[in-house]
Amino acid sequence: MADALDKGLEDIESGLRDELAYTHAVADSVARYLFDAGGKRVRPLLSLLTAQWGTGVSEKTIIAGQVVELTHLATLYHDDVMDEASKRRGVTAAHKVWTNSVAILAGDLLFARAGSLGVELGEAAMRRQTETFERLVLGQMRETVGPENTEDPLEHYLKVLEDKTGSLIALAGELGLSQSNGPLEYIPAIQGFGEKIGVAFQLVDDVLDLSADEKETGKKVGTDIRRGVTTLPMLLLSEGAPRNKDSAKLLAELEQGRDGLLTEDEFTMAIKKLRFHTATERTMEFARQVADEAIAHLVALPDGLISGALKRFADQVVNRTN
């Protein structure tokens, strides 16, 4: 199975390079930009794993992996514009190299290419892809607008993560199974696993952002906090501030840093304090809890090599260091 997965990932990678080739020089360069910068290929790997419950890696499961990865790449171009990010995958963000408009159009190109490629998977798969695309957009919209006055900020944040990250990971697992003619009754469990793993993955990202190695990642420590992006450590810090003077003081420092009222060294020190605060410890505990909830969905699936691989997949998500 390991050999099949390795060969499948190689085929997905080479196929993606072909799909990202355009005759127009600018389109070709910008479309391949983030792909060439690397990436974990988490979603295609999940497609190949769940395909083992069916006929295994095939042309259609390779296409399924490419469709979800193209969709993921497209969202990165758009996210970086909306978040005004300066770095992505250790390189300068596309909108900084070109312009906001060019980066947005590059994302649109990739969404279009994912759609045209997905046609080969059939009507049902295309419907699921478009439904997931809708969730991605709604998740981004919810994140941009923020929680309503009557909405719990934590529940709002977790729903954003389910839509923006979990939905596409769930689709990757679902398409791997359906395109290999695997048992369709497995789909609800795979969807539940994927959505929870997506949330856990992003929560770990929230923590890793607080200890980023700028030389390795190209990002400053606490990039999300500097940009005002919502993270669980900040939500938990805010939640505890009314009852804890130290938390209230640290929250005030971080807000001052975002407003430009601290020196760079002072702001960095405040971010490092958050890294070792109980709010961050609780975030990691919550990430592990969500990963356990993901694994619980696997109880409905056959116990064996594939379920074991998915469990290790979940463990790696919460124990990763980058």
PDB file of C-alpha atoms in Angstrom:
ATOM      1  CA  MET A   1       0.000   0.000   0.000  1.00  0.00           C
ATOM      2  CA  ALA A   2       2.874   2.372   0.797  1.00  0.00           C
ATOM      3  CA  ASP A   3       4.295   1.827  -2.690  1.00  0.00           C
ATOM      4  CA  ALA A   4       0.881   2.523  -4.225  1.00  0.00           C
ATOM      5  CA  LEU A   5       0.515   5.728  -2.228  1.00  0.00           C
ATOM      6  CA  ASP A   6       3.994   6.935  -3.164  1.00  0.00           C
ATOM      7  CA  LYS A   7       3.400   6.217  -6.851  1.00  0.00           C
ATOM      8  CA  GLY A   8      -0.042   7.862  -6.648  1.00  0.00           C
ATOM      9  CA  LEU A   9       1.395  11.034  -5.122  1.00  0.00           C
ATOM     10  CA  GLU A  10       4.046  11.161  -7.844  1.00  0.00           C
ATOM     11  CA  ASP A  11       1.340  10.876 -10.510  1.00  0.00           C
ATOM     12  CA  ILE A  12      -0.750  13.572  -8.829  1.00  0.00           C
ATOM     13  CA  GLU A  13       2.264  15.866  -8.640  1.00  0.00           C
ATOM     14  CA  SER A  14       3.230  15.463 -12.285  1.00  0.00           C
ATOM     15  CA  GLY A  15      -0.401  15.803 -13.356  1.00  0.00           C
ATOM     16  CA  LEU A  16      -0.804  19.019 -11.388  1.00  0.00           C
ATOM     17  CA  ARG A  17       2.239  20.477 -13.119  1.00  0.00           C
ATOM     18  CA  ASP A  18       0.584  19.776 -16.479  1.00  0.00           C
ATOM     19  CA  GLU A  19      -2.756  21.218 -15.320  1.00  0.00           C
ATOM     20  CA  LEU A  20      -1.045  24.431 -14.182  1.00  0.00           C
ATOM     21  CA  ALA A  21       0.609  25.061 -17.547  1.00  0.00           C
ATOM     22  CA  TYR A  22      -0.848  27.966 -19.517  1.00  0.00           C
ATOM     23  CA  THR A  23       0.180  29.362 -22.887  1.00  0.00           C
ATOM     24  CA  HIS A  24       0.115  32.941 -21.584  1.00  0.00           C
ATOM     25  CA  ALA A  25       3.415  33.694 -19.832  1.00  0.00           C
ATOM     26  CA  VAL A  26       1.945  35.647 -16.906  1.00  0.00           C
ATOM     27  CA  ALA A  27      -0.859  33.133 -16.323  1.00  0.00           C
ATOM     28  CA  ASP A  28       1.645  30.273 -16.436  1.00  0.00           C
ATOM     29  CA  SER A  29       3.992  31.901 -13.931  1.00  0.00           C
ATOM     30  CA  VAL A  30       1.408  33.008 -11.396  1.00  0.00           C
ATOM     31  CA  ALA A  31      -0.659  29.795 -11.584  1.00  0.00           C
ATOM     32  CA  ARG A  32       2.387  27.626 -10.819  1.00  0.00           C
ATOM     33  CA  TYR A  33       3.811  29.992  -8.227  1.00  0.00           C
ATOM     34  CA  LEU A  34       2.421  28.502  -5.000  1.00  0.00           C
ATOM     35  CA  PHE A  35       2.524  24.960  -6.363  1.00  0.00           C
ATOM     36  CA  ASP A  36       6.255  25.303  -6.994  1.00  0.00           C
ATOM     37  CA  ALA A  37       6.696  26.666  -3.451  1.00  0.00           C
ATOM     38  CA  GLY A  38       5.862  23.207  -2.084  1.00  0.00           C
ATOM     39  CA  GLY A  39       3.170  21.981   0.275  1.00  0.00           C
ATOM     40  CA  LYS A  40       2.196  18.942   2.333  1.00  0.00           C
ATOM     41  CA  ARG A  41      -0.331  17.486  -0.183  1.00  0.00           C
ATOM     42  CA  VAL A  42      -2.427  16.355   2.773  1.00  0.00           C
ATOM     43  CA  ARG A  43      -5.666  16.239   0.787  1.00  0.00           C
ATOM     44  CA  PRO A  44      -4.439  14.112  -2.133  1.00  0.00           C
ATOM     45  CA  LEU A  45      -2.863  11.674   0.334  1.00  0.00           C
ATOM     46  CA  LEU A  46      -6.209  11.257   2.065  1.00  0.00           C
ATOM     47  CA  SER A  47      -7.887  10.555  -1.304  1.00  0.00           C
ATOM     48  CA  LEU A  48      -5.352   7.841  -2.031  1.00  0.00           C
ATOM     49  CA  LEU A  49      -5.783   6.332   1.439  1.00  0.00           C
ATOM     50  CA  THR A  50      -9.570   6.030   1.297  1.00  0.00           C
ATOM     51  CA  ALA A  51      -9.303   4.637  -2.248  1.00  0.00           C
ATOM     52  CA  GLN A  52      -7.765   1.530  -0.657  1.00  0.00           C
ATOM     53  CA  TRP A  53     -11.277   0.563   0.527  1.00  0.00           C
ATOM     54  CA  GLY A  54     -12.224   0.291  -3.129  1.00  0.00           C
ATOM     55  CA  THR A  55     -10.212  -0.698  -6.170  1.00  0.00           C
ATOM     56  CA  GLY A  56      -7.202   1.340  -5.045  1.00  0.00           C
ATOM     57  CA  VAL A  57      -5.244   4.022  -6.882  1.00  0.00           C
ATOM     58  CA  SER A  58      -6.534   4.555 -10.408  1.00  0.00           C
ATOM     59  CA  GLU A  59      -6.783   7.293 -13.006  1.00  0.00           C
ATOM     60  CA  LYS A  60      -9.957   8.594 -11.395  1.00  0.00           C
ATOM     61  CA  THR A  61      -8.565   8.665  -7.853  1.00  0.00           C
ATOM     62  CA  ILE A  62      -5.509  10.497  -9.201  1.00  0.00           C
ATOM     63  CA  ILE A  63      -7.842  13.070 -10.761  1.00  0.00           C
ATOM     64  CA  ALA A  64      -9.781  13.329  -7.483  1.00  0.00           C
ATOM     65  CA  GLY A  65      -6.548  14.164  -5.648  1.00  0.00           C
ATOM     66  CA  GLN A  66      -5.684  16.773  -8.270  1.00  0.00           C
ATOM     67  CA  VAL A  67      -9.127  18.386  -8.092  1.00  0.00           C
ATOM     68  CA  VAL A  68      -8.996  18.906  -4.321  1.00  0.00           C
ATOM     69  CA  GLU A  69      -5.398  20.151  -4.408  1.00  0.00           C
ATOM     70  CA  LEU A  70      -6.155  22.639  -7.209  1.00  0.00           C
ATOM     71  CA  THR A  71      -9.116  23.889  -5.185  1.00  0.00           C
ATOM     72  CA  HIS A  72      -6.929  24.225  -2.096  1.00  0.00           C
ATOM     73  CA  LEU A  73      -4.242  26.123  -4.024  1.00  0.00           C
ATOM     74  CA  ALA A  74      -6.877  28.481  -5.403  1.00  0.00           C
ATOM     75  CA  THR A  75      -8.089  29.366  -1.914  1.00  0.00           C
ATOM     76  CA  LEU A  76      -4.530  30.265  -0.861  1.00  0.00           C
ATOM     77  CA  TYR A  77      -4.270  32.989  -3.507  1.00  0.00           C
ATOM     78  CA  HIS A  78      -7.561  34.505  -2.382  1.00  0.00           C
ATOM     79  CA  ASP A  79      -6.848  34.128   1.355  1.00  0.00           C
ATOM     80  CA  ASP A  80      -3.512  35.929   1.070  1.00  0.00           C
ATOM     81  CA  VAL A  81      -5.127  38.896  -0.670  1.00  0.00           C
ATOM     82  CA  MET A  82      -7.898  39.145   1.921  1.00  0.00           C
ATOM     83  CA  ASP A  83      -5.495  38.725   4.854  1.00  0.00           C
ATOM     84  CA  GLU A  84      -2.890  41.047   3.296  1.00  0.00           C
ATOM     85  CA  ALA A  85      -0.310  38.310   3.914  1.00  0.00           C
ATOM     86  CA  SER A  86       3.282  38.980   2.908  1.00  0.00           C
ATOM     87  CA  LYS A  87       4.503  35.353   2.864  1.00  0.00           C
ATOM     88  CA  ARG A  88       3.159  31.949   1.903  1.00  0.00           C
ATOM     89  CA  ARG A  89       5.101  28.687   2.051  1.00  0.00           C
ATOM     90  CA  GLY A  90       8.324  30.570   2.647  1.00  0.00           C
ATOM     91  CA  VAL A  91       8.039  32.779  -0.444  1.00  0.00           C
ATOM     92  CA  THR A  92       6.636  36.245  -1.041  1.00  0.00           C
ATOM     93  CA  ALA A  93       2.845  36.119  -1.425  1.00  0.00           C
ATOM     94  CA  ALA A  94       1.634  36.168  -5.034  1.00  0.00           C
ATOM     95  CA  HIS A  95      -0.202  39.470  -4.682  1.00  0.00           C
ATOM     96  CA  LYS A  96       3.034  41.085  -3.515  1.00  0.00           C
ATOM     97  CA  VAL A  97       4.933  39.726  -6.526  1.00  0.00           C
ATOM     98  CA  TRP A  98       2.229  40.763  -8.999  1.00  0.00           C
ATOM     99  CA  THR A  99      -0.897  42.615  -7.785  1.00  0.00           C
ATOM    100  CA  ASN A 100      -4.072  41.859  -5.858  1.00  0.00           C
ATOM    101  CA  SER A 101      -6.010  41.616  -9.105  1.00  0.00           C
ATOM    102  CA  VAL A 102      -3.573  39.193 -10.713  1.00  0.00           C
ATOM    103  CA  ALA A 103      -3.506  36.989  -7.588  1.00  0.00           C
ATOM    104  CA  ILE A 104      -7.317  36.894  -7.433  1.00  0.00           C
ATOM    105  CA  LEU A 105      -7.491  35.997 -11.128  1.00  0.00           C
ATOM    106  CA  ALA A 106      -4.898  33.259 -10.579  1.00  0.00           C
ATOM    107  CA  GLY A 107      -7.123  31.773  -7.884  1.00  0.00           C
ATOM    108  CA  ASP A 108     -10.078  31.991 -10.251  1.00  0.00           C
ATOM    109  CA  LEU A 109      -8.059  30.188 -12.945  1.00  0.00           C
ATOM    110  CA  LEU A 110      -7.288  27.365 -10.560  1.00  0.00           C
ATOM    111  CA  PHE A 111     -10.924  27.057  -9.470  1.00  0.00           C
ATOM    112  CA  ALA A 112     -11.906  26.877 -13.137  1.00  0.00           C
ATOM    113  CA  ARG A 113      -9.261  24.252 -13.891  1.00  0.00           C
ATOM    114  CA  ALA A 114     -10.401  22.181 -10.895  1.00  0.00           C
ATOM    115  CA  GLY A 115     -13.962  22.355 -12.206  1.00  0.00           C
ATOM    116  CA  SER A 116     -13.080  21.330 -15.754  1.00  0.00           C
ATOM    117  CA  LEU A 117     -10.921  18.481 -14.483  1.00  0.00           C
ATOM    118  CA  GLY A 118     -13.656  17.369 -12.103  1.00  0.00           C
ATOM    119  CA  VAL A 119     -16.054  16.815 -15.000  1.00  0.00           C
ATOM    120  CA  GLU A 120     -14.187  13.567 -15.645  1.00  0.00           C
ATOM    121  CA  LEU A 121     -15.344  12.269 -12.255  1.00  0.00           C
ATOM    122  CA  GLY A 122     -19.038  12.390 -13.099  1.00  0.00           C
ATOM    123  CA  GLU A 123     -22.096  14.435 -12.145  1.00  0.00           C
ATOM    124  CA  ALA A 124     -22.333  13.323  -8.512  1.00  0.00           C
ATOM    125  CA  ALA A 125     -18.696  14.180  -7.824  1.00  0.00           C
ATOM    126  CA  MET A 126     -19.088  17.561  -9.538  1.00  0.00           C
ATOM    127  CA  ARG A 127     -22.115  18.318  -7.383  1.00  0.00           C
ATOM    128  CA  ARG A 128     -20.129  17.530  -4.240  1.00  0.00           C
ATOM    129  CA  GLN A 129     -17.248  19.668  -5.453  1.00  0.00           C
ATOM    130  CA  THR A 130     -19.493  22.682  -6.062  1.00  0.00           C
ATOM    131  CA  GLU A 131     -21.228  22.202  -2.700  1.00  0.00           C
ATOM    132  CA  THR A 132     -17.834  22.186  -1.026  1.00  0.00           C
ATOM    133  CA  PHE A 133     -16.765  25.254  -3.004  1.00  0.00           C
ATOM    134  CA  GLU A 134     -19.854  27.017  -1.659  1.00  0.00           C
ATOM    135  CA  ARG A 135     -18.884  26.093   1.907  1.00  0.00           C
ATOM    136  CA  LEU A 136     -15.354  27.422   1.342  1.00  0.00           C
ATOM    137  CA  VAL A 137     -16.748  30.770   0.238  1.00  0.00           C
ATOM    138  CA  LEU A 138     -19.295  30.925   3.045  1.00  0.00           C
ATOM    139  CA  GLY A 139     -16.577  30.098   5.572  1.00  0.00           C
ATOM    140  CA  GLN A 140     -14.425  32.924   4.272  1.00  0.00           C
ATOM    141  CA  MET A 141     -17.418  35.251   4.345  1.00  0.00           C
ATOM    142  CA  ARG A 142     -18.247  34.288   7.934  1.00  0.00           C
ATOM    143  CA  GLU A 143     -14.641  34.866   8.956  1.00  0.00           C
ATOM    144  CA  THR A 144     -14.579  38.272   7.236  1.00  0.00           C
ATOM    145  CA  VAL A 145     -17.863  39.485   8.729  1.00  0.00           C
ATOM    146  CA  GLY A 146     -17.239  38.001  12.178  1.00  0.00           C
ATOM    147  CA  PRO A 147     -19.724  36.580  14.690  1.00  0.00           C
ATOM    148  CA  GLU A 148     -23.135  38.170  15.148  1.00  0.00           C
ATOM    149  CA  ASN A 149     -23.948  39.798  18.483  1.00  0.00           C
ATOM    150  CA  THR A 150     -25.933  36.761  19.634  1.00  0.00           C
ATOM    151  CA  GLU A 151     -23.348  34.240  18.411  1.00  0.00           C
ATOM    152  CA  ASP A 152     -20.709  32.653  20.615  1.00  0.00           C
ATOM    153  CA  PRO A 153     -17.272  33.674  19.214  1.00  0.00           C
ATOM    154  CA  LEU A 154     -15.778  30.228  19.823  1.00  0.00           C
ATOM    155  CA  GLU A 155     -18.647  28.398  18.101  1.00  0.00           C
ATOM    156  CA  HIS A 156     -18.409  30.871  15.216  1.00  0.00           C
ATOM    157  CA  TYR A 157     -14.671  30.269  14.880  1.00  0.00           C
ATOM    158  CA  LEU A 158     -14.996  26.480  14.886  1.00  0.00           C
ATOM    159  CA  LYS A 159     -17.725  26.687  12.232  1.00  0.00           C
ATOM    160  CA  VAL A 160     -15.406  28.819  10.096  1.00  0.00           C
ATOM    161  CA  LEU A 161     -12.700  26.149  10.412  1.00  0.00           C
ATOM    162  CA  GLU A 162     -15.144  23.390   9.472  1.00  0.00           C
ATOM    163  CA  ASP A 163     -16.172  25.291   6.342  1.00  0.00           C
ATOM    164  CA  LYS A 164     -12.780  26.681   5.283  1.00  0.00           C
ATOM    165  CA  THR A 165     -10.569  23.702   6.110  1.00  0.00           C
ATOM    166  CA  GLY A 166     -12.603  20.683   7.171  1.00  0.00           C
ATOM    167  CA  SER A 167     -15.002  20.606   4.230  1.00  0.00           C
ATOM    168  CA  LEU A 168     -12.275  20.224   1.595  1.00  0.00           C
ATOM    169  CA  ILE A 169     -10.381  17.574   3.571  1.00  0.00           C
ATOM    170  CA  ALA A 170     -13.667  15.683   3.973  1.00  0.00           C
ATOM    171  CA  LEU A 171     -14.275  15.933   0.218  1.00  0.00           C
ATOM    172  CA  ALA A 172     -10.800  14.539  -0.469  1.00  0.00           C
ATOM    173  CA  GLY A 173     -11.580  11.397   1.529  1.00  0.00           C
ATOM    174  CA  GLU A 174     -15.058  11.080   0.046  1.00  0.00           C
ATOM    175  CA  LEU A 175     -13.882  11.347  -3.571  1.00  0.00           C
ATOM    176  CA  GLY A 176     -11.079   8.864  -2.997  1.00  0.00           C
ATOM    177  CA  LEU A 177     -13.655   6.321  -1.836  1.00  0.00           C
ATOM    178  CA  SER A 178     -16.366   7.027  -4.422  1.00  0.00           C
ATOM    179  CA  GLN A 179     -13.977   7.164  -7.383  1.00  0.00           C
ATOM    180  CA  SER A 180     -12.515   3.769  -6.433  1.00  0.00           C
ATOM    181  CA  ASN A 181     -16.004   2.229  -6.195  1.00  0.00           C
ATOM    182  CA  GLY A 182     -15.653   1.759  -2.461  1.00  0.00           C
ATOM    183  CA  PRO A 183     -18.678   1.130  -0.189  1.00  0.00           C
ATOM    184  CA  LEU A 184     -20.773   4.312  -0.225  1.00  0.00           C
ATOM    185  CA  GLU A 185     -22.049   3.570   3.288  1.00  0.00           C
ATOM    186  CA  TYR A 186     -18.561   4.538   4.503  1.00  0.00           C
ATOM    187  CA  ILE A 187     -18.973   8.121   3.299  1.00  0.00           C
ATOM    188  CA  PRO A 188     -20.622   9.652   6.433  1.00  0.00           C
ATOM    189  CA  ALA A 189     -17.803   8.338   8.645  1.00  0.00           C
ATOM    190  CA  ILE A 190     -15.152   9.591   6.213  1.00  0.00           C
ATOM    191  CA  GLN A 191     -16.819  13.000   6.055  1.00  0.00           C
ATOM    192  CA  GLY A 192     -16.966  13.208   9.845  1.00  0.00           C
ATOM    193  CA  PHE A 193     -13.315  12.207  10.111  1.00  0.00           C
ATOM    194  CA  GLY A 194     -12.238  14.745   7.479  1.00  0.00           C
ATOM    195  CA  GLU A 195     -14.123  17.679   8.959  1.00  0.00           C
ATOM    196  CA  LYS A 196     -12.761  17.083  12.454  1.00  0.00           C
ATOM    197  CA  ILE A 197      -9.214  16.571  11.181  1.00  0.00           C
ATOM    198  CA  GLY A 198      -9.484  19.855   9.279  1.00  0.00           C
ATOM    199  CA  VAL A 199     -10.420  21.691  12.474  1.00  0.00           C
ATOM    200  CA  ALA A 200      -7.614  20.017  14.441  1.00  0.00           C
ATOM    201  CA  PHE A 201      -5.130  20.851  11.674  1.00  0.00           C
ATOM    202  CA  GLN A 202      -6.009  24.548  11.816  1.00  0.00           C
ATOM    203  CA  LEU A 203      -5.928  24.676  15.615  1.00  0.00           C
ATOM    204  CA  VAL A 204      -2.389  23.296  15.563  1.00  0.00           C
ATOM    205  CA  ASP A 205      -1.558  25.951  12.959  1.00  0.00           C
ATOM    206  CA  ASP A 206      -2.777  28.567  15.451  1.00  0.00           C
ATOM    207  CA  VAL A 207      -0.191  27.305  17.929  1.00  0.00           C
ATOM    208  CA  LEU A 208       2.630  26.885  15.414  1.00  0.00           C
ATOM    209  CA  ASP A 209       2.122  30.482  14.323  1.00  0.00           C
ATOM    210  CA  LEU A 210       3.274  31.565  17.787  1.00  0.00           C
ATOM    211  CA  SER A 211       6.625  29.830  17.424  1.00  0.00           C
ATOM    212  CA  ALA A 212       7.315  30.214  13.709  1.00  0.00           C
ATOM    213  CA  ASP A 213      10.953  30.164  12.609  1.00  0.00           C
ATOM    214  CA  GLU A 214      11.245  33.134  10.250  1.00  0.00           C
ATOM    215  CA  LYS A 215      14.320  31.683   8.528  1.00  0.00           C
ATOM    216  CA  GLU A 216      12.489  28.438   7.816  1.00  0.00           C
ATOM    217  CA  THR A 217       8.964  29.657   7.082  1.00  0.00           C
ATOM    218  CA  GLY A 218       9.566  33.212   5.913  1.00  0.00           C
ATOM    219  CA  LYS A 219       6.931  34.333   8.423  1.00  0.00           C
ATOM    220  CA  LYS A 220       7.425  36.386  11.554  1.00  0.00           C
ATOM    221  CA  VAL A 221       6.407  34.844  14.857  1.00  0.00           C
ATOM    222  CA  GLY A 222       2.735  35.577  15.478  1.00  0.00           C
ATOM    223  CA  THR A 223       1.919  36.526  11.887  1.00  0.00           C
ATOM    224  CA  ASP A 224      -1.809  35.891  12.381  1.00  0.00           C
ATOM    225  CA  ILE A 225      -1.924  38.041  15.509  1.00  0.00           C
ATOM    226  CA  ARG A 226      -0.042  40.837  13.753  1.00  0.00           C
ATOM    227  CA  ARG A 227      -2.628  40.786  10.941  1.00  0.00           C
ATOM    228  CA  GLY A 228      -5.569  40.638  13.318  1.00  0.00           C
ATOM    229  CA  VAL A 229      -6.595  37.148  12.167  1.00  0.00           C
ATOM    230  CA  THR A 230      -8.751  35.306  14.704  1.00  0.00           C
ATOM    231  CA  THR A 231      -7.037  32.358  16.422  1.00  0.00           C
ATOM    232  CA  LEU A 232      -8.122  30.126  19.284  1.00  0.00           C
ATOM    233  CA  PRO A 233      -5.311  31.208  21.663  1.00  0.00           C
ATOM    234  CA  MET A 234      -6.473  34.815  21.284  1.00  0.00           C
ATOM    235  CA  LEU A 235     -10.121  33.851  21.757  1.00  0.00           C
ATOM    236  CA  LEU A 236      -9.315  31.915  24.930  1.00  0.00           C
ATOM    237  CA  LEU A 237      -7.092  34.722  26.188  1.00  0.00           C
ATOM    238  CA  SER A 238      -9.933  37.213  25.675  1.00  0.00           C
ATOM    239  CA  GLU A 239     -12.367  34.854  27.361  1.00  0.00           C
ATOM    240  CA  GLY A 240     -10.193  34.633  30.481  1.00  0.00           C
ATOM    241  CA  ALA A 241      -9.133  38.298  30.623  1.00  0.00           C
ATOM    242  CA  PRO A 242     -12.098  39.563  32.721  1.00  0.00           C
ATOM    243  CA  ARG A 243     -11.223  37.069  35.479  1.00  0.00           C
ATOM    244  CA  ASN A 244      -7.421  37.150  35.335  1.00  0.00           C
ATOM    245  CA  LYS A 245      -5.233  40.256  35.626  1.00  0.00           C
ATOM    246  CA  ASP A 246      -2.241  38.677  33.883  1.00  0.00           C
ATOM    247  CA  SER A 247      -4.405  37.611  30.946  1.00  0.00           C
ATOM    248  CA  ALA A 248      -5.957  41.068  30.745  1.00  0.00           C
ATOM    249  CA  LYS A 249      -2.501  42.679  30.758  1.00  0.00           C
ATOM    250  CA  LEU A 250      -1.191  40.372  28.025  1.00  0.00           C
ATOM    251  CA  LEU A 251      -4.309  40.933  25.917  1.00  0.00           C
ATOM    252  CA  ALA A 252      -3.837  44.693  26.215  1.00  0.00           C
ATOM    253  CA  GLU A 253      -0.178  44.378  25.171  1.00  0.00           C
ATOM    254  CA  LEU A 254      -1.066  42.344  22.105  1.00  0.00           C
ATOM    255  CA  GLU A 255      -3.775  44.803  21.100  1.00  0.00           C
ATOM    256  CA  GLN A 256      -1.330  47.684  21.525  1.00  0.00           C
ATOM    257  CA  GLY A 257       1.177  45.830  19.373  1.00  0.00           C
ATOM    258  CA  ARG A 258      -1.374  45.422  16.599  1.00  0.00           C
ATOM    259  CA  ASP A 259      -2.153  49.127  16.844  1.00  0.00           C
ATOM    260  CA  GLY A 260       1.538  49.987  16.418  1.00  0.00           C
ATOM    261  CA  LEU A 261       1.927  51.275  19.986  1.00  0.00           C
ATOM    262  CA  LEU A 262       4.753  48.853  20.908  1.00  0.00           C
ATOM    263  CA  THR A 263       8.247  48.470  19.539  1.00  0.00           C
ATOM    264  CA  GLU A 264       8.950  45.378  17.435  1.00  0.00           C
ATOM    265  CA  ASP A 265      10.857  43.783  20.327  1.00  0.00           C
ATOM    266  CA  GLU A 266       8.039  44.513  22.784  1.00  0.00           C
ATOM    267  CA  PHE A 267       5.423  43.078  20.425  1.00  0.00           C
ATOM    268  CA  THR A 268       7.492  39.952  19.781  1.00  0.00           C
ATOM    269  CA  MET A 269       7.959  39.463  23.517  1.00  0.00           C
ATOM    270  CA  ALA A 270       4.190  39.709  24.082  1.00  0.00           C
ATOM    271  CA  ILE A 271       3.591  37.094  21.386  1.00  0.00           C
ATOM    272  CA  LYS A 272       6.129  34.780  23.031  1.00  0.00           C
ATOM    273  CA  LYS A 273       4.299  35.209  26.338  1.00  0.00           C
ATOM    274  CA  LEU A 274       1.116  34.017  24.638  1.00  0.00           C
ATOM    275  CA  ARG A 275       3.011  30.995  23.298  1.00  0.00           C
ATOM    276  CA  PHE A 276       3.551  29.794  26.877  1.00  0.00           C
ATOM    277  CA  HIS A 277       0.199  30.992  28.247  1.00  0.00           C
ATOM    278  CA  THR A 278      -2.476  28.567  29.415  1.00  0.00           C
ATOM    279  CA  ALA A 279      -4.663  29.770  26.521  1.00  0.00           C
ATOM    280  CA  THR A 280      -2.218  28.134  24.106  1.00  0.00           C
ATOM    281  CA  GLU A 281      -1.962  24.997  26.234  1.00  0.00           C
ATOM    282  CA  ARG A 282      -5.749  24.757  26.146  1.00  0.00           C
ATOM    283  CA  THR A 283      -5.692  25.196  22.361  1.00  0.00           C
ATOM    284  CA  MET A 284      -3.407  22.174  21.981  1.00  0.00           C
ATOM    285  CA  GLU A 285      -5.564  20.170  24.386  1.00  0.00           C
ATOM    286  CA  PHE A 286      -8.615  21.087  22.322  1.00  0.00           C
ATOM    287  CA  ALA A 287      -6.830  20.139  19.076  1.00  0.00           C
ATOM    288  CA  ARG A 288      -6.091  16.689  20.528  1.00  0.00           C
ATOM    289  CA  GLN A 289      -9.705  16.364  21.658  1.00  0.00           C
ATOM    290  CA  VAL A 290     -10.956  17.207  18.150  1.00  0.00           C
ATOM    291  CA  ALA A 291      -8.482  14.713  16.635  1.00  0.00           C
ATOM    292  CA  ASP A 292      -9.861  12.062  19.020  1.00  0.00           C
ATOM    293  CA  GLU A 293     -13.365  12.940  17.815  1.00  0.00           C
ATOM    294  CA  ALA A 294     -12.143  12.433  14.248  1.00  0.00           C
ATOM    295  CA  ILE A 295     -10.736   9.015  15.141  1.00  0.00           C
ATOM    296  CA  ALA A 296     -14.039   8.110  16.836  1.00  0.00           C
ATOM    297  CA  HIS A 297     -15.735   8.332  13.418  1.00  0.00           C
ATOM    298  CA  LEU A 298     -13.506   5.488  12.230  1.00  0.00           C
ATOM    299  CA  VAL A 299     -15.295   3.074  14.579  1.00  0.00           C
ATOM    300  CA  ALA A 300     -17.985   2.782  11.899  1.00  0.00           C
ATOM    301  CA  LEU A 301     -15.373   1.582   9.373  1.00  0.00           C
ATOM    302  CA  PRO A 302     -13.566  -1.771   9.113  1.00  0.00           C
ATOM    303  CA  ASP A 303     -10.670  -2.119  11.505  1.00  0.00           C
ATOM    304  CA  GLY A 304      -7.404  -2.836   9.727  1.00  0.00           C
ATOM    305  CA  LEU A 305      -4.517  -1.357   7.798  1.00  0.00           C
ATOM    306  CA  ILE A 306      -6.423   1.572   6.262  1.00  0.00           C
ATOM    307  CA  SER A 307      -8.130   2.627   9.504  1.00  0.00           C
ATOM    308  CA  GLY A 308      -4.770   2.324  11.237  1.00  0.00           C
ATOM    309  CA  ALA A 309      -3.182   4.593   8.624  1.00  0.00           C
ATOM    310  CA  LEU A 310      -5.949   7.161   9.126  1.00  0.00           C
ATOM    311  CA  LYS A 311      -5.406   7.070  12.893  1.00  0.00           C
ATOM    312  CA  ARG A 312      -1.697   7.715  12.372  1.00  0.00           C
ATOM    313  CA  PHE A 313      -2.693  10.478   9.958  1.00  0.00           C
ATOM    314  CA  ALA A 314      -4.699  12.078  12.788  1.00  0.00           C
ATOM    315  CA  ASP A 315      -1.836  11.671  15.250  1.00  0.00           C
ATOM    316  CA  GLN A 316       0.578  13.334  12.843  1.00  0.00           C
ATOM    317  CA  VAL A 317      -1.769  16.278  12.423  1.00  0.00           C
ATOM    318  CA  VAL A 318      -1.630  17.147  16.132  1.00  0.00           C
ATOM    319  CA  ASN A 319       2.021  16.224  16.674  1.00  0.00           C
ATOM    320  CA  ARG A 320       3.508  18.039  13.670  1.00  0.00           C
ATOM    321  CA  THR A 321       6.029  20.836  14.131  1.00  0.00           C
ATOM    322  CA  ASN A 322       5.527  22.713  10.861  1.00  0.00           C
TER     323      ASN A 322
END
